[in-house]
Short mmCIF file of C-alpha atoms in Angstrom, two decimals:
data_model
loop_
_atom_site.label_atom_id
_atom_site.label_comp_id
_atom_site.label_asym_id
_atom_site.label_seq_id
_atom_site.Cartn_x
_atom_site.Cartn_y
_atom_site.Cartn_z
CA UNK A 1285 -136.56 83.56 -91.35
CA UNK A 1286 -136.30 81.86 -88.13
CA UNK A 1287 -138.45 84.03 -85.41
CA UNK A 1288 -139.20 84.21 -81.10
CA UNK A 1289 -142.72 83.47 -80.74
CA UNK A 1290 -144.78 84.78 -77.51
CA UNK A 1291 -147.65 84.16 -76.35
CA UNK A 1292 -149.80 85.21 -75.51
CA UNK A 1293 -149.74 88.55 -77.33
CA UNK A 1294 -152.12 90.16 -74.21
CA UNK A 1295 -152.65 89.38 -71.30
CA UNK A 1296 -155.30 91.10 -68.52
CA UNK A 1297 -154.64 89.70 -64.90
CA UNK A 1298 -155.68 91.16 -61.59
CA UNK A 1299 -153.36 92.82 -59.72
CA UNK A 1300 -152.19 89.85 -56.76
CA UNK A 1301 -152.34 87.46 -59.69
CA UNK A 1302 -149.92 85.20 -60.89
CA UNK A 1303 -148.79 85.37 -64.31
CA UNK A 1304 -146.74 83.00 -66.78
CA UNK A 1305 -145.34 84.63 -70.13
CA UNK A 1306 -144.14 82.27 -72.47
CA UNK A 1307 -141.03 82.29 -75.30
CA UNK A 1308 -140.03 80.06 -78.05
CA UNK A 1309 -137.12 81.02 -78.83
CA UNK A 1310 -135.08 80.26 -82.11
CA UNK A 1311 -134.03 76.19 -81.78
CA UNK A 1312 -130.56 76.67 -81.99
CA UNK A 1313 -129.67 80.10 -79.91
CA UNK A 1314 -128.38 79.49 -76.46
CA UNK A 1315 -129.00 82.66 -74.76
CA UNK A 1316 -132.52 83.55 -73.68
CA UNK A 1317 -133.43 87.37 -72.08
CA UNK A 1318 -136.34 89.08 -71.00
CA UNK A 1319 -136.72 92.46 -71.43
CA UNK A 1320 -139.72 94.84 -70.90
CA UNK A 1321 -140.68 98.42 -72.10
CA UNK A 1322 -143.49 100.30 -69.84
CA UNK A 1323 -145.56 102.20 -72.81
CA UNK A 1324 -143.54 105.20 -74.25
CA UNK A 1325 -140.74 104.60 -72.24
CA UNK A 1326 -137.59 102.96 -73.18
CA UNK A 1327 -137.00 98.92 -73.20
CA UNK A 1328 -134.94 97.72 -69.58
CA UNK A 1329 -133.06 94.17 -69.33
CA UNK A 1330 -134.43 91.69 -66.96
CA UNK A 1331 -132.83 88.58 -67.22
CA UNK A 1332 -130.57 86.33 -68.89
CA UNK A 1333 -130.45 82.98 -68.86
CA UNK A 1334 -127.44 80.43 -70.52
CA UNK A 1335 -126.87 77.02 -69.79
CA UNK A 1336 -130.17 76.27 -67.24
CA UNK A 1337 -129.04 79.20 -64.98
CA UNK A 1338 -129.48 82.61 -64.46
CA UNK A 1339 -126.74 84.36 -65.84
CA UNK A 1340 -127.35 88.32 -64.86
CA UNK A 1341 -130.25 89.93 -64.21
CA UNK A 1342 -131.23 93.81 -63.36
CA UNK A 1343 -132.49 95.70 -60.44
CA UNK A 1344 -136.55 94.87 -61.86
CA UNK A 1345 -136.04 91.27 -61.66
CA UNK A 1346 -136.69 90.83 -57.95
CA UNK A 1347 -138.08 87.94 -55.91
CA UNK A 1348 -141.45 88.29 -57.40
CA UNK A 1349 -139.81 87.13 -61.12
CA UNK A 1350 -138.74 83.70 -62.07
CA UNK A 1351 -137.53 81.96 -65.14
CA UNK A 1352 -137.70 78.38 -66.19
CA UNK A 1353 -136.79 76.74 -69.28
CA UNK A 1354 -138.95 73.58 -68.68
CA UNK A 1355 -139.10 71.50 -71.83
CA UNK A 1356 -135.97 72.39 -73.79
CA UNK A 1357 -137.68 74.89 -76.05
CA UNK A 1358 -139.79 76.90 -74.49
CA UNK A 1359 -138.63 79.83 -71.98
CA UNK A 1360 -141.37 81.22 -69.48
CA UNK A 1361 -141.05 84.91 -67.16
CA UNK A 1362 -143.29 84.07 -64.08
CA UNK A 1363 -144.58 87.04 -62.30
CA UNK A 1364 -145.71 85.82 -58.64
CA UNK A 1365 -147.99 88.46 -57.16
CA UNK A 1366 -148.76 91.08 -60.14
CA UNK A 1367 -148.52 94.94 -58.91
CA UNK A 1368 -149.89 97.86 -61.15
CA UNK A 1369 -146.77 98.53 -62.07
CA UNK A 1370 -145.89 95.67 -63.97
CA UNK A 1371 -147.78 96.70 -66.60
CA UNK A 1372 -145.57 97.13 -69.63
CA UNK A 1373 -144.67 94.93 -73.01
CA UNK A 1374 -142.62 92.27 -72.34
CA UNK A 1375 -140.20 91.09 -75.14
CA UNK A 1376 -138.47 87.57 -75.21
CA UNK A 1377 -135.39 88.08 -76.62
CA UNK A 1378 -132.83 84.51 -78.04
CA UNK A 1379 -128.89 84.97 -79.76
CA UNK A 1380 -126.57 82.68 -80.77
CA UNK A 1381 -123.55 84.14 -78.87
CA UNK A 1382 -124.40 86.46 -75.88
CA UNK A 1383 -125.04 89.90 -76.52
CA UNK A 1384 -124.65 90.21 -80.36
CA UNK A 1385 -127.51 89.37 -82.90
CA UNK A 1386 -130.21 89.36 -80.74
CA UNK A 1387 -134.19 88.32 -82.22
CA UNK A 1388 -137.04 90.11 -79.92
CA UNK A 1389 -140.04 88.51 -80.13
CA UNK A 1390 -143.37 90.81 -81.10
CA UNK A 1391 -143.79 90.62 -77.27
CA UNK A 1392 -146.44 90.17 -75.06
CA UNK A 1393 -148.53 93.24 -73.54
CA UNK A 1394 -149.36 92.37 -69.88
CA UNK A 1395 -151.71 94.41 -68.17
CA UNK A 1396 -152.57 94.54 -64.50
CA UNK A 1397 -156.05 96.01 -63.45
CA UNK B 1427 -123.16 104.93 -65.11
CA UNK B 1428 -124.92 102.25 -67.06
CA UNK B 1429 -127.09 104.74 -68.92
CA UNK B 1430 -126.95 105.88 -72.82
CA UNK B 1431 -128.75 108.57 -73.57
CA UNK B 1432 -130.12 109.68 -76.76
CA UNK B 1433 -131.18 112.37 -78.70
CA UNK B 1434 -133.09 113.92 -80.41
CA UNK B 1435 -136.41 112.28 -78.79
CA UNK B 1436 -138.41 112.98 -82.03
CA UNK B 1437 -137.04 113.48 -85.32
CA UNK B 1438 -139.11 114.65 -88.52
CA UNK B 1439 -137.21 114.48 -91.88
CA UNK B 1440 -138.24 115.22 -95.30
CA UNK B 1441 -138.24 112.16 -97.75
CA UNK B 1442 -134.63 111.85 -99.05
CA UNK B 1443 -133.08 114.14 -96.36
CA UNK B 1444 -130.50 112.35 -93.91
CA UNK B 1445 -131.96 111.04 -90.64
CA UNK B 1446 -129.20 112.00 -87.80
CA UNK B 1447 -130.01 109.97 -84.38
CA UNK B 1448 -127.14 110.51 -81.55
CA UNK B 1449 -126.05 108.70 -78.50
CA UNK B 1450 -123.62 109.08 -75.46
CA UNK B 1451 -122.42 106.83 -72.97
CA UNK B 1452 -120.18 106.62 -70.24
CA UNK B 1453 -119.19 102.95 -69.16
CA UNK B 1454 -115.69 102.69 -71.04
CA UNK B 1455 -116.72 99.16 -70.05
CA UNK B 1456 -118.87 98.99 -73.48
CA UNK B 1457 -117.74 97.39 -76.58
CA UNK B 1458 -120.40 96.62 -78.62
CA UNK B 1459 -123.10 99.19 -79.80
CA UNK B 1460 -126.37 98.16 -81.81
CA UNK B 1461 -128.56 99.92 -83.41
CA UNK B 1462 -132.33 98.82 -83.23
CA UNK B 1463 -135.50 99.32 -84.67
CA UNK B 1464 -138.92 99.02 -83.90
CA UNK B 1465 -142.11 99.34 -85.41
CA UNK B 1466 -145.59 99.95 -83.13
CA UNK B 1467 -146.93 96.63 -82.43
CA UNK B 1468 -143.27 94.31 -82.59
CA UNK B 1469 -140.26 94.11 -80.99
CA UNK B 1470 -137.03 95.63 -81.80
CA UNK B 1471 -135.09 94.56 -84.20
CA UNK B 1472 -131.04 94.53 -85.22
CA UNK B 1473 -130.44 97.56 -87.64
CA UNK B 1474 -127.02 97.90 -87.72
CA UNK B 1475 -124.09 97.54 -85.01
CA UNK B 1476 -120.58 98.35 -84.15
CA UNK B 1477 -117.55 97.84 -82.02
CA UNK B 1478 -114.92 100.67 -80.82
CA UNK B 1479 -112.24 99.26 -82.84
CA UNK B 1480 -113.46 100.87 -86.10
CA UNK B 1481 -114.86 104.39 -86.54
CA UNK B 1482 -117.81 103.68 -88.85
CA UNK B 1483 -119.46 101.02 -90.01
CA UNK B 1484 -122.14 101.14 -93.39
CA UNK B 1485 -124.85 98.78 -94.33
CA UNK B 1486 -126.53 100.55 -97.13
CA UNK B 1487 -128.72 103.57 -96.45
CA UNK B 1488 -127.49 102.63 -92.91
CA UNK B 1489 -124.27 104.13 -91.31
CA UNK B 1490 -123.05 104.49 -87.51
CA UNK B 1491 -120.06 106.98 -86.88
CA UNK B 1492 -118.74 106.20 -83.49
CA UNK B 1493 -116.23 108.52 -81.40
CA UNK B 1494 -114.76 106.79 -78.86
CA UNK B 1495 -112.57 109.42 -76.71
CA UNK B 1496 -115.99 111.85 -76.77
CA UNK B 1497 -117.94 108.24 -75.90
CA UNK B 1498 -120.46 109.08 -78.60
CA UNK B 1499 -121.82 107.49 -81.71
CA UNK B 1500 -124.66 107.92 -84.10
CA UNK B 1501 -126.62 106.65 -87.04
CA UNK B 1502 -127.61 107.98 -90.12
CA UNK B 1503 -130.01 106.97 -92.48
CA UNK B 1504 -129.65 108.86 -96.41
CA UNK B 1505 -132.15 109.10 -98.79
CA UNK B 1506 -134.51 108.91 -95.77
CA UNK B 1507 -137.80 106.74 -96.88
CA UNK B 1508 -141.55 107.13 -94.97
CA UNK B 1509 -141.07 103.44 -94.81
CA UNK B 1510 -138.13 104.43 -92.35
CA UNK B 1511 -140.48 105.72 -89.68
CA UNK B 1512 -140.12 103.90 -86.63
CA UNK B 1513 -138.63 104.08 -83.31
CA UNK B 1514 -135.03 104.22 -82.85
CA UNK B 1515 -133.45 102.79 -80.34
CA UNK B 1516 -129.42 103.10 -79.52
CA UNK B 1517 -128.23 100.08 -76.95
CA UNK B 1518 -124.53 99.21 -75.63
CA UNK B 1519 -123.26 96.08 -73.76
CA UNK B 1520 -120.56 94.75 -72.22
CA UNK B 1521 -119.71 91.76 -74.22
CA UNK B 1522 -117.26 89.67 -72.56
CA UNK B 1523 -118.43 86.60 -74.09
CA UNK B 1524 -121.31 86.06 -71.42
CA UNK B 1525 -125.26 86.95 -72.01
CA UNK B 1526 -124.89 90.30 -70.94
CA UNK B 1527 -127.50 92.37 -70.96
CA UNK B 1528 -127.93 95.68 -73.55
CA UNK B 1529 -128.66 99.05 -71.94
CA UNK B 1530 -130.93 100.74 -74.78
CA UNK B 1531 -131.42 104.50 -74.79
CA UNK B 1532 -134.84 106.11 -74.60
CA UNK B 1533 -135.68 106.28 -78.18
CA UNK B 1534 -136.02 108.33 -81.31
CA UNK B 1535 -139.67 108.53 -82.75
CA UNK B 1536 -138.55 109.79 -86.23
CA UNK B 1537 -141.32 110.28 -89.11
CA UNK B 1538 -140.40 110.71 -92.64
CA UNK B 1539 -142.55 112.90 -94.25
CA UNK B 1540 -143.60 112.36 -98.32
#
């Protein structure tokens, strides 16, 4: 069964640092998210992205959060300046049509020290 | 106005009882409402879902009842299994044919016990 991978499945950074998650998502989905759950709590929508563009994105996903799908397959969350806060699981998420049928990667567990 | 929340927060069911997991809204906006699962250690993923045209919808052990003039719906699981413990999570979008985002509730831990 087809899957999202991430990588990398943890990642320590300082907190000021600069940090690149990266997605593969499933070759022949079309919509690309990013979603992240701080431990315990519930998961929040970040981003989507359809077509090379930004299609919505939430409150979280501020100036210091970027997406880029660079090479055609893979899909990256860039975190400029990492604050404590930030620390959380962050799931790639791909569908076919919008909304419906998402696959969640096994996310990658980012924390900032 | 964008939240869902759910209830109960944790759930602990005897093996072969009925696990009952509920969820409000209130954005009359929504019109599609998943159902997802997730284990420690992955990411969530698609149980079961449903749109407000039809009250229930079944995938085997699975069901969702949804109400839509009290803006509520819920999933069951019968014959509850231990391999059914997991986190629970409800979700709700607006679909309008773009990549809209899901708002997810806060989560069921249930635990089936042997």
């Amino acid at each position: 069964e087809p899957e999202v991978t991430q990588t990398p499945s943890h990642q320590v950074t300082q907190m000021g640092q600069e940090v690149i998650l990266r997605c593969v998502p499933i070759s022949n989905h079309l919509y690309f998210y990013w979603y992240r759950q701080i431990l315990g709590q519930k998961v929040e929508f970040l981003v989507s992205f359809y077509n090379n563009e930004i299609s919505e994105k939430s409150e979280i996903f501020d100036d210091q959060f970027s997406v880029e799908r660079p090479d055609g397959s893979n899909f990256t969350l860039k975190i400029r300046s990492t604050k404590l806060e930030d620390s959380a699981m962050y799931f790639c998420a791909s569908s076919v049509e919008g909304s419906h049928g998402y696959t969640f990667g096994s996310g990658t567990r980012l924390t900032v020290v | 106005q964008q939240q869902v929340k759910q209830s109960p927060q944790s759930l602990i069911v005897q093996k072969g009882g009925i696990s009952i997991i509920n969820c409000a809204y209130e954005n009359t906006a929504f019109d599609y409402f998943p159902w997802y699962q997730q284990f420690p250690g992955k990411g969530p993923a698609l149980l079961i879902a449903i749109r407000p045209d039809v009250s229930e919808k079944k995938e085997g052990r699975f069901t969702i009842s949804f109400n839509k003039s009290a803006k509520q719906f819920s999933l069951h699981i019968m014959d509850s299994q231990p391999g059914d413990s997991a986190t629970y999570f409800c979700a709700a979008s607006m679909t309008g044919g773009g990549a809209d985002g899901l708002t997810f509730g806060k989560g069921t831990h249930l635990i089936i016990q042997p």
